[in-house]
Coordinates of C-alpha atoms in Angstrom, one line a residue:
M204 CA -134.9 27.8 125.1
I205 CA -132.1 25.7 126.6
R206 CA -128.7 25.4 124.9
R207 CA -125.0 25.4 125.4
V208 CA -123.3 28.8 124.8
T209 CA -119.7 29.5 123.8
E210 CA -119.4 33.1 122.6
R211 CA -117.6 35.6 124.8
Q212 CA -120.7 37.8 125.2
E213 CA -122.8 34.8 126.1
I214 CA -120.3 33.8 128.7
E215 CA -120.3 37.3 130.1
E216 CA -124.0 36.9 130.7
T217 CA -123.4 33.7 132.7
R218 CA -120.8 35.7 134.7
Q219 CA -123.3 38.4 135.4
L220 CA -125.9 35.9 136.6
A221 CA -123.4 34.2 138.8
S222 CA -122.3 37.5 140.2
Y223 CA -125.9 38.5 140.9
A224 CA -127.0 35.2 142.4
F225 CA -124.0 34.8 144.7
N226 CA -123.6 38.5 145.5
A227 CA -120.0 38.5 144.1
N228 CA -118.3 41.7 143.1
H229 CA -115.7 40.6 140.5
T230 CA -112.7 42.7 139.9
D231 CA -111.6 43.4 136.3
T232 CA -109.0 40.7 136.6
Q233 CA -111.6 38.2 137.9
K234 CA -114.0 39.1 135.1
E235 CA -111.3 38.4 132.5
E236 CA -110.3 35.1 134.1
F237 CA -113.9 34.1 134.2
L238 CA -114.3 34.7 130.5
I239 CA -111.1 32.9 129.7
K240 CA -112.2 29.9 131.7
G241 CA -115.6 30.0 130.0
Q242 CA -113.9 28.9 126.7
F243 CA -113.0 25.6 128.1
I244 CA -116.2 24.6 129.9
D245 CA -119.8 23.8 129.2
N246 CA -122.2 26.7 129.8
Y247 CA -125.8 25.3 129.8
V248 CA -128.3 28.1 129.9
E249 CA -132.0 28.8 129.6
E250 CA -132.9 31.9 127.7
I251 CA -136.0 34.1 127.5
N252 CA -136.1 36.7 124.7
G253 CA -132.5 36.0 124.0
R254 CA -131.3 36.7 127.5
V255 CA -129.8 34.2 130.0
T256 CA -132.1 33.7 132.9
S257 CA -130.9 30.4 134.4
Q258 CA -127.8 28.3 134.1
V259 CA -125.9 25.1 135.0
I260 CA -122.2 25.3 134.3
N261 CA -119.9 22.2 133.9
H262 CA -116.2 22.0 134.2
P263 CA -115.1 18.9 132.3
Y264 CA -112.4 17.1 134.3
E265 CA -110.6 13.9 134.4
V266 CA -110.5 12.3 137.9
M267 CA -108.7 9.4 139.6
I268 CA -111.0 6.7 140.8
N269 CA -109.4 3.8 142.5
G270 CA -106.3 4.1 140.3
Q271 CA -108.3 4.5 137.1
V272 CA -108.8 7.8 135.1
M273 CA -112.4 8.7 134.5
T274 CA -114.3 11.7 133.2
S275 CA -116.3 13.9 135.5
A276 CA -118.6 16.9 135.1
G277 CA -117.8 19.6 137.8
I278 CA -121.1 21.4 138.2
V279 CA -120.8 25.1 139.3
D280 CA -122.7 28.4 139.3
V281 CA -126.2 26.7 139.3
A282 CA -128.4 29.8 139.4
S283 CA -131.5 31.7 138.3
Y284 CA -132.5 35.3 138.5
P285 CA -135.0 35.7 141.3
E286 CA -138.0 36.2 138.9
R287 CA -137.2 32.8 137.4
R288 CA -136.9 30.8 140.6
G289 CA -139.5 28.1 141.2
T290 CA -140.3 27.8 137.5
G291 CA -138.5 24.4 137.0
S292 CA -135.7 26.0 135.0
I293 CA -132.9 24.3 137.0
T294 CA -134.6 20.9 136.7
R295 CA -134.9 21.4 132.9
L296 CA -131.2 22.4 132.7
F297 CA -130.1 19.4 134.7
E298 CA -132.1 17.1 132.4
Y299 CA -130.5 18.7 129.4
A300 CA -127.0 18.6 130.8
F301 CA -127.2 15.0 132.0
K302 CA -128.4 13.8 128.6
D303 CA -125.7 15.8 126.8
L304 CA -122.9 14.5 129.2
Y305 CA -124.1 10.9 128.9
E306 CA -124.0 11.1 125.1
R307 CA -120.5 12.4 125.4
G308 CA -119.4 9.5 127.6
T309 CA -119.0 11.3 131.0
E310 CA -118.9 8.8 133.9
L311 CA -119.3 11.0 136.9
S312 CA -120.3 14.4 138.2
Y313 CA -119.0 16.5 141.2
L314 CA -120.5 19.6 142.8
A315 CA -120.4 21.8 145.9
P316 CA -123.9 22.1 147.3
F317 CA -125.6 25.1 148.7
S318 CA -128.2 22.7 149.9
Q319 CA -127.6 18.9 150.1
P320 CA -131.4 18.0 150.0
F321 CA -131.8 20.1 146.9
Y322 CA -129.1 18.3 145.0
R323 CA -130.2 14.9 146.2
K324 CA -133.2 15.4 144.0
F325 CA -130.8 15.2 141.1
G326 CA -129.0 12.0 142.3
Y327 CA -126.1 13.6 144.2
E328 CA -124.9 12.4 147.5
M329 CA -122.2 13.3 150.1
I330 CA -118.8 11.9 149.1
F331 CA -116.0 14.2 150.2
D332 CA -115.0 15.7 153.5
I333 CA -113.0 18.8 154.2
E334 CA -110.8 19.0 157.3
E335 CA -109.1 22.0 158.7
T336 CA -106.3 21.6 161.3
Y337 CA -105.6 24.5 163.7
I338 CA -102.0 24.6 165.0
P339 CA -101.0 27.3 167.5
T340 CA -97.6 29.0 167.0
H341 CA -96.0 27.3 170.0
V342 CA -96.8 23.9 168.4
I343 CA -95.4 24.9 165.0
Q344 CA -92.2 26.0 166.8
Q345 CA -91.7 22.4 167.9
V346 CA -90.8 21.4 164.3
K347 CA -87.2 20.3 164.2
Q348 CA -85.5 22.3 161.5
E349 CA -84.5 20.3 158.4
K350 CA -81.1 21.7 157.4
K351 CA -80.6 19.7 154.3
G352 CA -82.0 20.9 150.9
Y353 CA -83.5 24.2 150.4
M354 CA -86.8 26.1 149.7
E355 CA -87.5 28.4 146.8
R356 CA -90.4 30.8 146.8
V357 CA -91.8 31.0 143.2
F358 CA -94.5 32.8 141.3
W359 CA -97.2 31.1 139.2
E360 CA -96.1 33.2 136.2
D361 CA -92.8 31.2 136.2
E362 CA -93.3 28.5 133.6
E363 CA -90.6 26.3 134.9
A364 CA -92.1 26.5 138.4
Q365 CA -95.5 25.6 136.9
K366 CA -94.1 22.4 135.3
I367 CA -92.5 21.3 138.6
I368 CA -95.6 21.9 140.7
K369 CA -97.9 20.2 138.2
A370 CA -95.6 17.2 138.1
L371 CA -95.4 17.0 141.9
Y372 CA -99.2 17.2 142.1
R373 CA -99.6 14.3 139.7
K374 CA -97.2 12.2 141.7
T375 CA -98.8 13.0 145.1
L376 CA -102.2 14.5 145.7
G377 CA -103.4 14.0 142.1
S378 CA -102.9 10.2 142.4
Q379 CA -105.3 9.8 145.3
N380 CA -108.8 8.3 145.0
G381 CA -111.3 11.0 143.9
S382 CA -108.8 13.7 143.1
L383 CA -108.7 15.9 139.9
L384 CA -106.2 15.5 137.1
R385 CA -106.1 19.3 136.8
E386 CA -106.3 20.9 133.4
D387 CA -104.0 23.8 132.6
Y388 CA -106.9 26.2 132.4
W389 CA -107.9 25.2 135.9
W390 CA -104.4 25.7 137.4
D391 CA -104.3 29.2 135.8
F392 CA -107.8 30.1 137.0
E393 CA -107.0 29.0 140.6
F394 CA -104.0 31.3 140.8
K395 CA -105.2 34.2 138.8
Y396 CA -108.8 34.4 139.9
F397 CA -108.2 33.7 143.6
E398 CA -105.8 36.4 144.7
G399 CA -103.3 36.1 147.5
K400 CA -102.1 32.5 147.0
R401 CA -98.3 32.0 147.3
L402 CA -96.1 29.1 146.3
A403 CA -92.8 27.5 147.4
I404 CA -91.0 24.4 146.2
A405 CA -88.8 22.1 148.3
Y406 CA -85.6 20.7 146.9
D407 CA -83.2 18.1 148.2
D408 CA -79.4 18.4 148.2
N409 CA -79.3 17.1 144.6
D410 CA -81.5 20.0 143.4
V411 CA -84.4 17.5 142.9
P412 CA -87.8 19.1 143.6
C413 CA -89.7 16.9 146.1
G414 CA -92.6 18.9 147.4
Y415 CA -94.5 22.2 147.3
I416 CA -96.7 24.3 149.4
N417 CA -99.6 26.6 148.3
Y418 CA -100.2 29.0 151.1
S419 CA -101.8 32.4 152.0
L420 CA -100.8 35.1 154.5
I421 CA -104.0 36.4 156.1
G422 CA -103.3 39.7 157.7
F423 CA -101.2 39.2 160.9
S424 CA -103.6 36.6 162.2
E425 CA -103.3 33.4 160.2
F426 CA -100.8 31.4 158.0
K427 CA -103.0 29.2 155.9
I428 CA -101.8 26.1 154.2
N429 CA -104.0 25.6 151.1
E430 CA -102.2 22.6 149.8
L431 CA -99.2 20.6 151.0
A432 CA -97.7 18.0 148.6
Y433 CA -94.6 15.9 149.2
T434 CA -92.9 12.8 147.8
N435 CA -91.1 11.6 150.9
M436 CA -90.7 12.4 154.6
F437 CA -87.7 14.6 154.0
A438 CA -89.9 16.8 151.8
L439 CA -92.5 17.0 154.5
R440 CA -89.9 18.0 157.1
K441 CA -88.5 20.7 154.7
L442 CA -91.9 22.1 153.9
M443 CA -92.9 22.3 157.6
T444 CA -89.6 23.9 158.5
F445 CA -90.5 26.6 156.0
V446 CA -93.9 26.9 157.6
S447 CA -92.4 27.1 161.1
S448 CA -90.1 29.9 160.0
H449 CA -93.2 32.2 159.9
S450 CA -94.0 31.5 163.6
G451 CA -92.9 34.9 164.6
S452 CA -95.5 36.6 162.5
F453 CA -98.7 34.5 163.0
P454 CA -100.4 33.3 166.2
M455 CA -102.3 30.5 164.3
F456 CA -101.5 28.1 161.4
V457 CA -104.5 26.6 159.6
A458 CA -104.0 23.7 157.2
K459 CA -106.6 22.3 154.8
N460 CA -106.8 18.5 154.1
I461 CA -103.3 17.7 155.3
D462 CA -102.2 14.2 156.4
V463 CA -102.5 15.0 160.1
K464 CA -101.1 11.6 161.2
M465 CA -97.7 12.3 159.5
V466 CA -97.5 16.0 160.2
S467 CA -98.2 15.3 163.9
E468 CA -95.1 13.2 164.0
L469 CA -93.1 16.4 163.7
F470 CA -94.5 17.8 166.9
T471 CA -93.5 16.9 170.5
E472 CA -96.9 17.9 172.0
T473 CA -100.2 17.9 170.0
I474 CA -102.8 18.3 172.7
E475 CA -103.6 21.8 171.6
V476 CA -103.9 20.9 167.9
R477 CA -107.6 21.2 166.8
R478 CA -109.3 19.6 163.8
K479 CA -112.6 20.5 162.3
K480 CA -114.1 18.1 159.8
Q481 CA -117.3 18.6 157.7
T482 CA -118.9 17.2 154.6
D483 CA -118.1 19.2 151.5
M484 CA -118.5 18.1 147.9
M485 CA -121.2 15.8 146.5
A486 CA -121.0 13.4 143.5
R487 CA -123.1 11.1 141.4
I488 CA -122.4 8.4 138.8
L489 CA -123.8 9.7 135.4
D490 CA -123.3 6.5 133.4
F491 CA -123.4 3.4 135.6
E492 CA -122.7 0.9 132.8
R493 CA -119.7 2.8 131.5
F494 CA -118.4 3.6 135.0
I495 CA -118.5 -0.1 136.1
G496 CA -116.8 -1.1 132.9
K497 CA -113.8 1.1 133.7
F498 CA -113.8 0.5 137.5
K499 CA -110.8 -1.5 138.8
F500 CA -112.0 -4.3 141.0
R501 CA -109.7 -6.5 143.0
D502 CA -107.9 -9.0 140.9
V503 CA -109.1 -12.4 142.2
S504 CA -108.9 -15.8 140.7
T505 CA -112.6 -16.5 140.7
K506 CA -114.9 -15.2 138.0
Y507 CA -118.1 -13.6 139.4
S508 CA -121.5 -12.8 137.8
L509 CA -123.7 -10.4 139.7
Y510 CA -126.9 -8.6 139.2
L511 CA -127.0 -5.0 140.4
E512 CA -130.2 -3.0 140.5
V513 CA -130.0 0.8 140.3
N514 CA -132.7 3.3 141.0
D515 CA -132.1 6.6 139.3
A516 CA -135.0 9.0 138.8
N517 CA -132.9 11.5 136.7
C518 CA -131.0 9.3 134.3
P519 CA -133.2 6.7 132.7
W520 CA -130.2 4.9 131.2
N521 CA -129.1 4.1 134.8
D522 CA -132.5 3.0 136.1
G523 CA -132.9 -0.8 136.0
M524 CA -130.9 -4.0 136.2
F525 CA -127.3 -4.6 135.3
K526 CA -125.5 -7.8 134.8
V527 CA -121.9 -7.5 135.9
E528 CA -119.3 -10.1 135.1
I529 CA -116.0 -9.6 136.9
E530 CA -112.8 -11.4 136.1
N531 CA -109.1 -10.5 136.7
G532 CA -110.2 -7.1 138.2
Q533 CA -112.1 -6.0 135.1
A534 CA -115.9 -5.9 134.7
N535 CA -118.2 -6.4 131.8
C536 CA -121.4 -4.5 132.6
Q537 CA -124.6 -4.6 130.6
K538 CA -128.1 -3.4 131.2
V539 CA -130.6 -6.3 131.0
E540 CA -134.4 -6.7 131.1
E541 CA -134.5 -9.6 133.4
G542 CA -132.5 -11.0 136.4
K543 CA -132.8 -11.4 140.1
A544 CA -131.0 -8.6 141.9
D545 CA -128.1 -9.6 144.2
Y546 CA -127.8 -6.0 145.3
S547 CA -130.2 -3.1 145.0
G548 CA -129.7 0.6 145.8
T549 CA -130.2 4.2 144.6
I550 CA -127.6 5.8 142.4
Q551 CA -126.6 7.9 145.4
R552 CA -125.7 4.9 147.5
W553 CA -123.9 3.1 144.6
T554 CA -121.9 6.3 144.1
Q555 CA -120.9 6.3 147.8
V556 CA -119.8 2.6 147.7
F557 CA -117.8 2.8 144.5
L558 CA -116.1 6.1 145.4
G559 CA -115.1 4.8 148.8
K560 CA -117.4 6.9 151.1
H561 CA -118.8 3.6 152.5
T562 CA -117.7 0.0 152.2
V563 CA -120.2 -2.5 150.9
E564 CA -120.5 -4.0 154.4
E565 CA -121.3 -0.5 155.9
A566 CA -123.9 0.2 153.2
I567 CA -125.7 -3.1 153.8
W568 CA -125.6 -2.7 157.5
A569 CA -127.0 0.9 157.3
E570 CA -129.7 -0.4 154.8
F571 CA -128.3 1.8 152.0
L572 CA -127.9 -1.3 149.9
E573 CA -130.2 -4.3 149.9
F574 CA -128.5 -7.7 149.6
N575 CA -130.6 -10.5 148.2
G576 CA -128.0 -12.9 146.9
E577 CA -126.8 -16.2 148.3
K578 CA -123.3 -15.1 149.2
E579 CA -122.0 -11.5 149.8
V580 CA -119.0 -11.2 147.5
L581 CA -119.0 -7.6 146.3
S582 CA -117.2 -6.5 149.5
D583 CA -114.3 -8.7 148.5
L584 CA -114.1 -7.2 145.1
I585 CA -114.0 -3.5 146.0
E586 CA -110.8 -2.1 147.6
P587 CA -111.6 0.2 150.5
N588 CA -110.2 3.6 149.4
T589 CA -111.1 6.8 151.1
P590 CA -112.0 9.6 148.6
H591 CA -109.9 12.8 148.6
L592 CA -110.5 16.1 146.8
Y593 CA -108.2 19.1 147.0
D594 CA -110.3 21.4 144.7
H595 CA -113.5 23.3 145.4
F596 CA -115.7 24.5 142.5

């Protein structure tokens, strides 16, 4: 039996399965935070004799796509007990979840794959990269100290600090293409479930908050920047001054997904700065018609009418031909029975193009999309916009 569960004891069963499948030993605090989070999310499970044996968990989010707010299903804790693996339970759960999410008007889905080929079977494709920057102590010490303004270390339990950090996130990282518009429960979960995260806020001389840092102190070996958000160059200098003040305690500073180009301007010598980039999160469009109807195209004077063909083996409502009329940056998208495709591609490749992983030109060149029209115009209608994601789930 497949259903969505909401009761505390049922959510505890999903926690136990996640703990077993991923060999995680949750502390009492983590157990409680898992159960609290479970009240805000979708727990899709398959049961046998009244016990949870397989699951697909969805975190409902809003995300920023090319300046437009859309809804997304953040898939996590996809798991089965060993005796149920290979029985098709995960496929059945994805079918159930996709249909339910489509009926509820969800446009997108994100997930962190344990296996990219496995999740491609469900229409997901690589979208987001994660980059870590390794900065030795002697390079951090090159930062010229910003004397103006001040830093304040804060705790997540401070409600005023929470408001400031959430507002700064919305103005900075949360406004970028692909990023999450974090729900309150997600903020709480991140700082209560994952122990050891610290916070500090940067202020200017007028007591105006202009940036924050989320960081961790890992033994005596590493200062880790989990998140760096700033509204102007002064805030960046102030935050990095704070980071460099720890140079006497740590031989290495590791930063996740920072704007290396601007941070590097604070150093006089960067030859020993190392960067490691790898693919991270995958995504897929769940409702192509609804997604295109909300997507912000370039506002051009000409009205365009295009036929886009989508191949989607998992979501039948996406599989087929769509007539898209674009005018003044807005699209009217409708599934049709007939029409000659101007562009054709799988749901994975369309997701990559519309979320900014590849441009239309790149996708056609690489044969990810097939162009059959008379004049290639879609590339002029989609603004190149690299996707960014600062959350992992």
